[in-house]
mmCIF file of C-alpha atoms and ligand atoms in Angstrom:
data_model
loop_
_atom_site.group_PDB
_atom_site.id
_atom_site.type_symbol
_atom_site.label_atom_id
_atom_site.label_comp_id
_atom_site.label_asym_id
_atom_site.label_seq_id
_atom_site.Cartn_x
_atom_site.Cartn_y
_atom_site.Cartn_z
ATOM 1 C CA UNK A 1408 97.153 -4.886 164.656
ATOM 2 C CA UNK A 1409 96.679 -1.642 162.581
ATOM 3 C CA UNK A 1410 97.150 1.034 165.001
ATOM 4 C CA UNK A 1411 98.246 3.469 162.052
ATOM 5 C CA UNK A 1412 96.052 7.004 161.179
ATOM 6 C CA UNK A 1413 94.865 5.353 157.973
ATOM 7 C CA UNK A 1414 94.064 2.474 156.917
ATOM 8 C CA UNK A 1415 92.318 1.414 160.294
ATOM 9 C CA UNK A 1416 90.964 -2.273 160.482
ATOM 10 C CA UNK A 1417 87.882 -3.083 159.202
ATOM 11 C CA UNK A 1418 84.792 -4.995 160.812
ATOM 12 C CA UNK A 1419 83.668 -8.496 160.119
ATOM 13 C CA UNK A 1420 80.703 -6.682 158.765
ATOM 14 C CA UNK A 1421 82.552 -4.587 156.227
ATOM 15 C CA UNK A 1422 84.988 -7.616 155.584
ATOM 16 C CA UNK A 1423 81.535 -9.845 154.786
ATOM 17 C CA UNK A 1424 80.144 -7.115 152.448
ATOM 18 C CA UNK A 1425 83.247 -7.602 150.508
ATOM 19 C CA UNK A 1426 82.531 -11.293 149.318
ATOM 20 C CA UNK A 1427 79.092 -9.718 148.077
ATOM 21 C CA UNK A 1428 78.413 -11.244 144.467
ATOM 22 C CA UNK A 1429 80.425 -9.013 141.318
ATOM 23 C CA UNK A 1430 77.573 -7.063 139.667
ATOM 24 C CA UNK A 1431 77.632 -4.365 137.174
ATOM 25 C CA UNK A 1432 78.109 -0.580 138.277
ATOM 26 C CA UNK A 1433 74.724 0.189 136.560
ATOM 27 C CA UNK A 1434 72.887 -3.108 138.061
ATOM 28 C CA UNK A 1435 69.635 -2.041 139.937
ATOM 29 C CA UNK A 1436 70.880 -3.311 143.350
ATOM 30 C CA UNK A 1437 74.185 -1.561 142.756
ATOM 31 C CA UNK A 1438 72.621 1.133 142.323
ATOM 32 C CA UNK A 1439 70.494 1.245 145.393
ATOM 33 C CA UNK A 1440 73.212 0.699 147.250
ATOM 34 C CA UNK A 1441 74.593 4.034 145.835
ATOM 35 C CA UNK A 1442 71.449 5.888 146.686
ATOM 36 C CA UNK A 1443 72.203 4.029 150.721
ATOM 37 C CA UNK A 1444 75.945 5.660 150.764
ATOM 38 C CA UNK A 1445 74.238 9.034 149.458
ATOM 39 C CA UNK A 1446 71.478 8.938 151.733
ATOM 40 C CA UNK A 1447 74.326 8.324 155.034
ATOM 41 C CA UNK A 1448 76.565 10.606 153.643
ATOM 42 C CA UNK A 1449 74.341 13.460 153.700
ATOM 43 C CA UNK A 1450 73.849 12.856 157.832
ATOM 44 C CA UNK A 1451 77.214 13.034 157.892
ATOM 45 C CA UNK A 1452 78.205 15.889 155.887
ATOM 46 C CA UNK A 1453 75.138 17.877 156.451
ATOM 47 C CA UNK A 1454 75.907 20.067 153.101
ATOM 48 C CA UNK A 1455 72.574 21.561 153.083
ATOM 49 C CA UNK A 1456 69.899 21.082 150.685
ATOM 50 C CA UNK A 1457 70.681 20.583 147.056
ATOM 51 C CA UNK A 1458 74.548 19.847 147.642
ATOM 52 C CA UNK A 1459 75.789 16.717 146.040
ATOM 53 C CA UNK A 1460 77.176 13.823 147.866
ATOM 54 C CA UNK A 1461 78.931 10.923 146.112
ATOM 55 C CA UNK A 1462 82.520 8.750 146.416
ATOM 56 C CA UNK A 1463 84.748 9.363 144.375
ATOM 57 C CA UNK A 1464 87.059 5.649 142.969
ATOM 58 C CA UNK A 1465 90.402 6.987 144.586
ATOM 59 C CA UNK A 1466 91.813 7.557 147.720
ATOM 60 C CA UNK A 1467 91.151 10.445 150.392
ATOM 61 C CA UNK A 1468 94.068 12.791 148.308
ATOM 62 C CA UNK A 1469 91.551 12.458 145.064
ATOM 63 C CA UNK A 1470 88.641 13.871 146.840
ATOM 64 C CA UNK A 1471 91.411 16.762 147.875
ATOM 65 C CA UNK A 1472 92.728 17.074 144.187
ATOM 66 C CA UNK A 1473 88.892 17.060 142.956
ATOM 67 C CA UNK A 1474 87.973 20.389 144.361
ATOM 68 C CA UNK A 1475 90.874 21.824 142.569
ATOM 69 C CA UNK A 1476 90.119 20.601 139.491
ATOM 70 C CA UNK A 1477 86.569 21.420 139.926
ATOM 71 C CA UNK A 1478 86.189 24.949 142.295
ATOM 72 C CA UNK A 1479 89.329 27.173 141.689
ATOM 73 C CA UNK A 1480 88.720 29.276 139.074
ATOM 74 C CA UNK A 1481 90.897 32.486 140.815
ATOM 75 C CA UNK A 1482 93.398 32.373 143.816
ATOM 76 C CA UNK A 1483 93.827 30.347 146.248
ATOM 77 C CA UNK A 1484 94.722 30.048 150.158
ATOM 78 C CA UNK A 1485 95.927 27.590 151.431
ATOM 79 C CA UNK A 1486 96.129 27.636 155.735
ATOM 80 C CA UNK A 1487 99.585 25.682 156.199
ATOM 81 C CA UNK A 1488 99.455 23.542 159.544
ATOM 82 C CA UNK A 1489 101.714 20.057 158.472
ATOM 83 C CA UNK A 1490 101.898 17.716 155.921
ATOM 84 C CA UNK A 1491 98.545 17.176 154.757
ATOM 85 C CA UNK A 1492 97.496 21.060 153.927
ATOM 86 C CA UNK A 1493 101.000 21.459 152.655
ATOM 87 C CA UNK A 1494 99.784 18.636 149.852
ATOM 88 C CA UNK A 1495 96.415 20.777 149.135
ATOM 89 C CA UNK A 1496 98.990 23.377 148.112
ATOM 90 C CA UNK A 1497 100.943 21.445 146.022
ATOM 91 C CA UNK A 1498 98.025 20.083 144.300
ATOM 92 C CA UNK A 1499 96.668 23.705 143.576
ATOM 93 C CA UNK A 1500 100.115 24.491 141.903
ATOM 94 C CA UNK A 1501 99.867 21.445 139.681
ATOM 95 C CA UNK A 1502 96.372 22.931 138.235
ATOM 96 C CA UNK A 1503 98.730 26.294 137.181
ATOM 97 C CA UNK A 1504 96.587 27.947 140.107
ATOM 98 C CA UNK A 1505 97.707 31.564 141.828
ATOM 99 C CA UNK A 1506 98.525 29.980 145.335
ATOM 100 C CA UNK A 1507 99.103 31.510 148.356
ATOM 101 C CA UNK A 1508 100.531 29.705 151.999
ATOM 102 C CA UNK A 1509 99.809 30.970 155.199
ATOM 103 C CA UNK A 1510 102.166 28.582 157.408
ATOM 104 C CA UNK A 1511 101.497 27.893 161.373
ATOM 105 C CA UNK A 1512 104.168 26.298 163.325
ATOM 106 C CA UNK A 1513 104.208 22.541 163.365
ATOM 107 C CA UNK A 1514 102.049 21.591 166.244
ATOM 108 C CA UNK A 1515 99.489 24.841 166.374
ATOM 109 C CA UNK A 1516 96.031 25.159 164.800
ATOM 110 C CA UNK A 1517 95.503 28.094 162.561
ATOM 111 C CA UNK A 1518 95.102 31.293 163.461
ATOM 112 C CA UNK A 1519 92.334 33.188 163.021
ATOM 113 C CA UNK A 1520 93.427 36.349 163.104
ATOM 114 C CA UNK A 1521 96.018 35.511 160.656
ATOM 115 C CA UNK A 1522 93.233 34.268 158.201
ATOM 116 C CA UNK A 1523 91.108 37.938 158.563
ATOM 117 C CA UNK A 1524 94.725 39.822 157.449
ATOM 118 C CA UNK A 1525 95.196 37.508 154.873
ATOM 119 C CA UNK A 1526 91.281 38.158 153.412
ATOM 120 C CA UNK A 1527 91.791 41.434 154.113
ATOM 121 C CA UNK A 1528 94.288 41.678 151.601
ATOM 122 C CA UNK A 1529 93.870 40.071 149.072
ATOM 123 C CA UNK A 1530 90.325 38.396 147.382
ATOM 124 C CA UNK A 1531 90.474 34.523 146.658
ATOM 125 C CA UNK A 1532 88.175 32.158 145.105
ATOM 126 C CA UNK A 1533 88.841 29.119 147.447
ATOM 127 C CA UNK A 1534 90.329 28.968 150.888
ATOM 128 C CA UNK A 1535 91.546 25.319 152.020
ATOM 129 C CA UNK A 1536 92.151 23.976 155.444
ATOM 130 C CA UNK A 1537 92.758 20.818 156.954
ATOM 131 C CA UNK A 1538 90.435 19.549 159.867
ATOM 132 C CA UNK A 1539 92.282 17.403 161.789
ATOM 133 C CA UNK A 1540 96.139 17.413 160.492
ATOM 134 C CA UNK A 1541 97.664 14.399 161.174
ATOM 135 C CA UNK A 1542 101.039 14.525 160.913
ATOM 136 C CA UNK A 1543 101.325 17.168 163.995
ATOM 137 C CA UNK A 1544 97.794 15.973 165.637
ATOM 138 C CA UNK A 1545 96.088 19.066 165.879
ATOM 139 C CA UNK A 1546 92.672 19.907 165.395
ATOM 140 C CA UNK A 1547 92.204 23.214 163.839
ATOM 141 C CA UNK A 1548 88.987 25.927 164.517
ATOM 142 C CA UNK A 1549 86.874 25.407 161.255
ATOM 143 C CA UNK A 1550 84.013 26.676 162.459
ATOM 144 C CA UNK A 1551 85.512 29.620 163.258
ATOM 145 C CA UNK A 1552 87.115 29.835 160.057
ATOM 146 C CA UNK A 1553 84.057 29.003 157.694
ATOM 147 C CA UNK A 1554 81.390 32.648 158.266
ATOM 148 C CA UNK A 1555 85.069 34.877 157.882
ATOM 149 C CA UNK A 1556 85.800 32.748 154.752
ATOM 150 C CA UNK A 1557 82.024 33.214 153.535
ATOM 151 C CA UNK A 1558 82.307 36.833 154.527
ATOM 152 C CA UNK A 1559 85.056 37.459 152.360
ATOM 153 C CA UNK A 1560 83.341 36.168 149.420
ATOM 154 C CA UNK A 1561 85.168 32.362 149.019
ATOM 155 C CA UNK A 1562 84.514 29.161 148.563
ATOM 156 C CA UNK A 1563 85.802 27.238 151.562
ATOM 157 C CA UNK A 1564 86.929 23.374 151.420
ATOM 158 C CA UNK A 1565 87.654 21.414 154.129
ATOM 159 C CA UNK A 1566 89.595 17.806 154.716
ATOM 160 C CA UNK A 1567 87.402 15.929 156.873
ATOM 161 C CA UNK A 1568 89.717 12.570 156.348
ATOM 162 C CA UNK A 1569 90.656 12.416 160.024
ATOM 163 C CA UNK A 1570 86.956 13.761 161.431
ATOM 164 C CA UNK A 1571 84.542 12.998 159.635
ATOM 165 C CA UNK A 1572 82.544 10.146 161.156
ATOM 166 C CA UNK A 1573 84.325 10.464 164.379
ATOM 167 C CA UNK A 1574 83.626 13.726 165.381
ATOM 168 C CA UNK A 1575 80.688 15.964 164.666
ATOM 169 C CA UNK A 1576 81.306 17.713 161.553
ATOM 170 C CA UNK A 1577 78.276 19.756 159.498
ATOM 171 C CA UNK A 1578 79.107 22.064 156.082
ATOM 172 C CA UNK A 1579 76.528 24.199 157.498
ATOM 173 C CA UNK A 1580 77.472 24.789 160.281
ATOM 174 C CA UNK A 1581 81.163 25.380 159.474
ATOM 175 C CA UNK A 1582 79.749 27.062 156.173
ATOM 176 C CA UNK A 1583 81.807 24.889 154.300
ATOM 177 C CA UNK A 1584 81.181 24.757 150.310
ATOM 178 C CA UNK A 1585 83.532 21.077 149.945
ATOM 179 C CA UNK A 1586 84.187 18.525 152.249
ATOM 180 C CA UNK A 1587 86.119 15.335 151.417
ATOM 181 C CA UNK A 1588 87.223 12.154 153.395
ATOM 182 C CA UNK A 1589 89.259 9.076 152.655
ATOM 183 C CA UNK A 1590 87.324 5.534 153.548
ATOM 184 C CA UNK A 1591 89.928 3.945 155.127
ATOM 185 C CA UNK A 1592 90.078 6.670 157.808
ATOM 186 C CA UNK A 1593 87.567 7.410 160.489
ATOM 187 C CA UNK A 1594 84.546 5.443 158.911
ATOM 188 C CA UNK A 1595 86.871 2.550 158.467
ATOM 189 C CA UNK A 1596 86.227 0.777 155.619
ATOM 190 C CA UNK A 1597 89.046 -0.516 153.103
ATOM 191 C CA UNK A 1598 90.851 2.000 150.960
ATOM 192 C CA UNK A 1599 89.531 3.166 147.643
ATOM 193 C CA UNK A 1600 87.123 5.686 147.856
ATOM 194 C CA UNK A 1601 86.630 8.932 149.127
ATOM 195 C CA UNK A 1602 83.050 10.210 149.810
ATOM 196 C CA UNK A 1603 83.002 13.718 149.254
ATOM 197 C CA UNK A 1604 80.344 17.122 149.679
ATOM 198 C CA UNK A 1605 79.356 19.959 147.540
ATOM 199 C CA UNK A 1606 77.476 22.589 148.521
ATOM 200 C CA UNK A 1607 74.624 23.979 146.175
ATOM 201 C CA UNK A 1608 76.428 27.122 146.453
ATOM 202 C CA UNK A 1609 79.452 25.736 145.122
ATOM 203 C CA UNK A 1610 77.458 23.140 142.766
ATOM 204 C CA UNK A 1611 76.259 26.510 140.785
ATOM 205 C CA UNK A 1612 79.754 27.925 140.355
ATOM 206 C CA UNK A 1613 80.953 24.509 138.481
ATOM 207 C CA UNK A 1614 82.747 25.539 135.028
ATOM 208 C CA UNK A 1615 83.869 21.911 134.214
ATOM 209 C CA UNK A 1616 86.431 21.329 132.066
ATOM 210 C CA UNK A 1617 89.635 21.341 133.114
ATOM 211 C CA UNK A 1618 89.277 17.386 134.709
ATOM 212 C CA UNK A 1619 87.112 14.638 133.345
ATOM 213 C CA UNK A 1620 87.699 11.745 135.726
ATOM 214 C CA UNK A 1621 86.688 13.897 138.376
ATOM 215 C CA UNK A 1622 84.509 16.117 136.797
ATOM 216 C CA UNK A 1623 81.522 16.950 139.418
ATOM 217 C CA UNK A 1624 78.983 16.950 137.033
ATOM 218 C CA UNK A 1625 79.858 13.549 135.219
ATOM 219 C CA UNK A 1626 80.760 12.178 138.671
ATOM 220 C CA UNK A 1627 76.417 13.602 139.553
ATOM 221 C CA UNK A 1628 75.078 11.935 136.370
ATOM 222 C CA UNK A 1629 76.376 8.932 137.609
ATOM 223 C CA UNK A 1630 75.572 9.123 141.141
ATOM 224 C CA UNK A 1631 72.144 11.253 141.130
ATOM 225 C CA UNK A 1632 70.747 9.758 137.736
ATOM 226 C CA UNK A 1633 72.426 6.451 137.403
ATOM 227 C CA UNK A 1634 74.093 7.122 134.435
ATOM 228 C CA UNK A 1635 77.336 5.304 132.729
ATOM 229 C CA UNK A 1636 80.655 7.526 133.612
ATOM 230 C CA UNK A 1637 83.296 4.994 134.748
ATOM 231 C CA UNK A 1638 83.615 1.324 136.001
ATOM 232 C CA UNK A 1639 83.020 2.130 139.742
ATOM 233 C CA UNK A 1640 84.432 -0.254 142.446
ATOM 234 C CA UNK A 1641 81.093 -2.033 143.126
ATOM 235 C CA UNK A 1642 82.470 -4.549 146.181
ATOM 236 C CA UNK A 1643 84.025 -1.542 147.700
ATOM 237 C CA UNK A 1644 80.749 0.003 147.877
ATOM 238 C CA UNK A 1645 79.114 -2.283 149.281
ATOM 239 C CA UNK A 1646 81.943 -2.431 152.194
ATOM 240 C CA UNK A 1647 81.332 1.805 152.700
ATOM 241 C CA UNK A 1648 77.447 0.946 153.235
ATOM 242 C CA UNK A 1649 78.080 -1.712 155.683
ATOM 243 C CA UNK A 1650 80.615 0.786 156.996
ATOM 244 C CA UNK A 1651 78.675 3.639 157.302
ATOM 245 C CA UNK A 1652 75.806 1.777 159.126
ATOM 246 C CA UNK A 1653 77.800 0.530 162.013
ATOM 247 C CA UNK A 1654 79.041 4.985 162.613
ATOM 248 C CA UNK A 1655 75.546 5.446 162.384
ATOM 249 C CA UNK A 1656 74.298 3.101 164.513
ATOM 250 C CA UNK A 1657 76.459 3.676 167.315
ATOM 251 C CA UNK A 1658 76.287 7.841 166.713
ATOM 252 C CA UNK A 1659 78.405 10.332 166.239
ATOM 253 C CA UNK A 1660 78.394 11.537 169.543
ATOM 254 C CA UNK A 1661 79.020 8.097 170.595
ATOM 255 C CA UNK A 1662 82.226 8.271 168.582
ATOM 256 C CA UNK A 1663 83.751 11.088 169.482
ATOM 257 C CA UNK A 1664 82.837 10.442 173.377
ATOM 258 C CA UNK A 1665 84.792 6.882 172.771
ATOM 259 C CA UNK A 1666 87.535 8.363 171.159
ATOM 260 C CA UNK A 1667 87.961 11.300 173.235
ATOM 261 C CA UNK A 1668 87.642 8.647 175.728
ATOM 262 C CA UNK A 1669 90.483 6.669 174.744
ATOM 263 C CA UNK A 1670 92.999 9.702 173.699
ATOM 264 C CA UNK A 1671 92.574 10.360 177.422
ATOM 265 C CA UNK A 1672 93.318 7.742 179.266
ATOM 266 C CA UNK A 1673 95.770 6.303 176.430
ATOM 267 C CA UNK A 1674 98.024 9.717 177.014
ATOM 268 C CA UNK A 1675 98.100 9.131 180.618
ATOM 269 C CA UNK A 1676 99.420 5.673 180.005
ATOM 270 C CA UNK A 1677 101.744 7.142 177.919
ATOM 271 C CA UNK A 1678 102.796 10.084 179.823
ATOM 272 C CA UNK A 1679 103.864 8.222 182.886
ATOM 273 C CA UNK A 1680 106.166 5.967 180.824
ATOM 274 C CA UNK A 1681 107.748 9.344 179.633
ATOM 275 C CA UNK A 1682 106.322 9.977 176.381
ATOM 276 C CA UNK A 1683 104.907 13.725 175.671
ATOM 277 C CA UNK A 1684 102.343 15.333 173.845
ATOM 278 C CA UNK A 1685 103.491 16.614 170.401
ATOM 279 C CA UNK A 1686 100.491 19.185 169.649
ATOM 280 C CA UNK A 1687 101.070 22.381 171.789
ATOM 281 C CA UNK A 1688 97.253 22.920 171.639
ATOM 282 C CA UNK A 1689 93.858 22.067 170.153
ATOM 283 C CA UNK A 1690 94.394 18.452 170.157
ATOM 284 C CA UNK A 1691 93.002 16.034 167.722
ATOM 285 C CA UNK A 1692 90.937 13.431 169.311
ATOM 286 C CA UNK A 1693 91.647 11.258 166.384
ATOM 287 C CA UNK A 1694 95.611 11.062 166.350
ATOM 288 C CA UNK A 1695 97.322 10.999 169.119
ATOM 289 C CA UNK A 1696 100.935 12.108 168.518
ATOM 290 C CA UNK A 1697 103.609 11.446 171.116
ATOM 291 C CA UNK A 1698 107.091 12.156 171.305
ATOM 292 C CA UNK A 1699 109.155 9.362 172.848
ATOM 293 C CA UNK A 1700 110.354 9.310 176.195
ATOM 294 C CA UNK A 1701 114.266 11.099 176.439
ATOM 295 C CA UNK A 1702 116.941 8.687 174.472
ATOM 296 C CA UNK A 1703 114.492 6.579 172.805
ATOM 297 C CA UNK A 1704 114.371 6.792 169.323
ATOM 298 C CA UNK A 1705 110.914 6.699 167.498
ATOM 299 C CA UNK A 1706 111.747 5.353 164.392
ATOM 300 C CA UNK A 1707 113.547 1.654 166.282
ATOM 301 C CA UNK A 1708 110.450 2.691 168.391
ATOM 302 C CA UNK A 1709 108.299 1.926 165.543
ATOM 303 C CA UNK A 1710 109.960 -0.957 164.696
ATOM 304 C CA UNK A 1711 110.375 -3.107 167.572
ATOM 305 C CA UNK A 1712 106.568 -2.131 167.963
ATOM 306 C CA UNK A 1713 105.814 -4.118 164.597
ATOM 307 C CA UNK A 1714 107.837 -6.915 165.512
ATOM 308 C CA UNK A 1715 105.236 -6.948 168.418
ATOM 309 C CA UNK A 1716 102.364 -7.275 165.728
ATOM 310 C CA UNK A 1717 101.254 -4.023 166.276
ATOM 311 C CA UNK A 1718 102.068 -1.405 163.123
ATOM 312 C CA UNK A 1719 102.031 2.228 164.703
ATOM 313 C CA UNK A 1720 102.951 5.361 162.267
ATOM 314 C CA UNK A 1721 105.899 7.526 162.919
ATOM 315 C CA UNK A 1722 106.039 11.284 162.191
ATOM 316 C CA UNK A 1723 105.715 12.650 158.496
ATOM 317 C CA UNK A 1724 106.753 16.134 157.244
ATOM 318 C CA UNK A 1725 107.610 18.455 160.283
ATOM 319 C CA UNK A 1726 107.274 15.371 162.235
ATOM 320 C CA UNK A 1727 109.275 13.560 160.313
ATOM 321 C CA UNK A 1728 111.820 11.049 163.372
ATOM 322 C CA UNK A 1729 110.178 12.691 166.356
ATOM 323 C CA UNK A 1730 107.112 10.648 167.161
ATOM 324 C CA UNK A 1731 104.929 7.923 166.932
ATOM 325 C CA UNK A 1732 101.551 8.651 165.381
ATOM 326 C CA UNK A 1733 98.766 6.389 167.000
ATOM 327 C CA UNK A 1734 94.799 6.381 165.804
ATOM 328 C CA UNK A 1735 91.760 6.298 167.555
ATOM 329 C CA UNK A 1736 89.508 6.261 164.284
ATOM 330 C CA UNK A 1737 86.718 4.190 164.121
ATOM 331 C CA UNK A 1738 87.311 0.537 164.853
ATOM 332 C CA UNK A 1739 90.830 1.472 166.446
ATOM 333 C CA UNK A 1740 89.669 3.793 169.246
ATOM 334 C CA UNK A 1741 89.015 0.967 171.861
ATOM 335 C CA UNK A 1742 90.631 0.703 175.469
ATOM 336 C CA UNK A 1743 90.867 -3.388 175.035
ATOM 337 C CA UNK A 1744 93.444 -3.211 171.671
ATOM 338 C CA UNK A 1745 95.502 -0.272 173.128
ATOM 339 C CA UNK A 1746 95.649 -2.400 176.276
ATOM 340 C CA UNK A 1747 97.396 -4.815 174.144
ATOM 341 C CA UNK A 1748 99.711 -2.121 172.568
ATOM 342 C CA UNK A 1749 100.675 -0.924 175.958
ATOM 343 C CA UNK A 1750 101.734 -4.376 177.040
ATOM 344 C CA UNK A 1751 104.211 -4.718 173.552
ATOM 345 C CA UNK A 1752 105.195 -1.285 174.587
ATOM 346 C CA UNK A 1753 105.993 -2.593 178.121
ATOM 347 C CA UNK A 1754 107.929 -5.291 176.826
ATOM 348 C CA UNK A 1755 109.952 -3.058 173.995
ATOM 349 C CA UNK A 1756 111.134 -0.488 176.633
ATOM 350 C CA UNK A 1757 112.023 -3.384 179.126
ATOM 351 C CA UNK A 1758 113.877 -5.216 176.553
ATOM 352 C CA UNK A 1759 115.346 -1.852 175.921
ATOM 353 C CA UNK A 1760 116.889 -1.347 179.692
ATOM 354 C CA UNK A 1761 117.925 -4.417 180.165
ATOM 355 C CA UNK A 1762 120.232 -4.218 177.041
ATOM 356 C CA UNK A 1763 121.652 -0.628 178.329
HETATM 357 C C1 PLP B 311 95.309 10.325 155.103
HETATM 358 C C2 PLP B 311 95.015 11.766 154.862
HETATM 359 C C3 PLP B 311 94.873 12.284 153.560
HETATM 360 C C4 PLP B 311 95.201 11.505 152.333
HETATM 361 O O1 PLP B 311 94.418 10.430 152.189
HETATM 362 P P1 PLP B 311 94.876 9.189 151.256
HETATM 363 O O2 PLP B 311 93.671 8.341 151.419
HETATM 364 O O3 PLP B 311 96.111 8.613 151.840
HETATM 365 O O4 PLP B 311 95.056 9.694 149.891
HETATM 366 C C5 PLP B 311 94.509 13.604 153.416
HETATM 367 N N1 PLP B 311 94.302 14.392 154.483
HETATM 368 C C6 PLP B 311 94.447 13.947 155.738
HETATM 369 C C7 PLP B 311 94.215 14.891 156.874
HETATM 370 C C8 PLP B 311 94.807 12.621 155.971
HETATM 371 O O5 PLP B 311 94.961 12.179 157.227
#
């Protein structure tokens, strides 16, 4: 069982979709089906009218490296809270871009006042921040963050990877100009694409030419006229349509009520057999990230938990041998498959005791 942030298991639905006929990536029907992701993706973004919406043929960390390629044309800030905004920074240094870190400590959301100095001072061209980061499980205050960003006269990107889908999310609200998400994550499909938002605001600043794979406006004659850029992974298409119809269906709200749901009761399980909370505050809904209980070890943690059949994540970057790492994204964030987990858990630490 896949309890891992990413890739989460996939529904028969999305697993039938995948044994859909091969056809072309310019067939009619293929097509359509494009149009069907576009159509759902806009719901879910909510990037405002003439924004584009697409999937990009890569992994969640293309969709973050696209917006580099695509929107930083001056400075950037990057708001530092673990692993995965530490990676947006290392990916703006790799385009030769003027970068700038404003680190939190491991386990706390961004600041905002920190964020108002740091505009204050100096004048960027795109601020990036993570959502939900999920190596420390925290969930930081984007909405708060977007109008100061917008004030200040940036472009600001978020990574929805660990939210989007799950919990409600809207670039307009949050004044966000780029949004990006992996497939695998909250909507969960398989891995391989990462459906992505532009904002017409940030659609009008494009430049182009500094990436061609990921070029927006190749990647929009594809998508928005059906016109030949790459070979696009058809059959993985089809499994983010069937994907994105089941989060629909059941509602956003629904989601994040079942996962908040879950992350409740699931911590109270895990509290009274001695585990902790790692996030000091601001919580993501989406990870829940635990340290073990005294004189347990999370990495033999980890793996007695696989030899249980269930495959759990332990900590990455400041994280790194501290925890376990547990999602609640889409198909994962259900009381009757954690039941089983706590059971294997049960049996680990007992196992454990007797041996001491
Ligand atoms: C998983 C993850 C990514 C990277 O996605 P990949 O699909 O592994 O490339 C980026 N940001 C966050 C917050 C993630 O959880």
């Amino acid at each position: 069982m896949l309890l891992t942030p990413g890739p989460t298991p996939i529904h028969p639905d999305v697993q039938k979709a995948l044994l859909s006929p091969m056809r072309g990536h310019l067939d009619p029907e293929v097509l359509a089906v494009n149009r069907a992701i576009q159509e759902r993706l806009r719901i879910l973004f909510d990037p405002g009218e003439g924004g584009l919406v697409a999937a990009l043929a890569g992994s969640g960390s293309l969709g973050m490296e696209a917006a580099f390629a695509n929107l930083a044309e001056g400075p950037v800030l990057v708001l530092e809270t673990g692993t995965f905004s530490a990676r947006m920074a290392e990916m703006s240094r790799a385009h030769g871009l003027e970068t700038d870190l404003l680190s939190f400590p491991p386990g706390e959301p961004a600041r905002l006042e920190a964020l108002k100095e740091a505009l204050r001072r100096k004048r960027y061209r795109l601020v990036a921040a993570v959502h939900g980061e999920t190596s420390t499980g925290v969930l930081n205050p984007v909405e708060e963050m977007g109008p100061l960003v917008e004030e200040a006269g940036a472009l600001f990107m978020v990574d929805a990877v660990t939210t989007l889908g799950m919990l409600p999310f809207s670039m307009r609200r949050i004044r966000a100009d780029y949004a990006f998400t992996g497939s695998q994550k909250c909507l969960s499909a398989p891995p391989g694409l990462a459906p992505f938002a532009l904002s017409s605001k940030g659609r009008a600043l494009l430049r182009g030419g500094r990436a061609w794979y990921v070029d927006f406006a190749r990647v929009a004659e594809h998508w928005e006229r059906g016109g030949y850029h790459h070979t696009t992974p058809v059959l993985l298409h089809y499994a983010l349509l069937a994907a994105l119809d089941r989060a629909l269906a059941e509602g956003v709200e629904a989601r994040a009520r079942r996962a908040r749901r879950v992350f409740a009761w699931l911590l109270e399980e895990l509290t009274g057999r001695g585990f902790s909370l790692y996030p000091k505050e601001s919580p993501l809904p989406t990870v829940l990230v635990v340290r073990p209980p005294r004189g347990v070890e999370a990495e033999a943690l980890r793996a007695a938990l696989h030899q249980e059949g269930y495959t759990v994540a332990g900590g990455i970057g400041p994280t790194r041998g501290e925890v376990l790492r547990l999602g609640l994204m889409g198909e994962q964030a259900d009381e009757e498959v954690y039941r089983g987990f706590l059971e294997a858990l049960d049996r680990v630490l007992q196992r454990r005791k007797t041996r001491a």
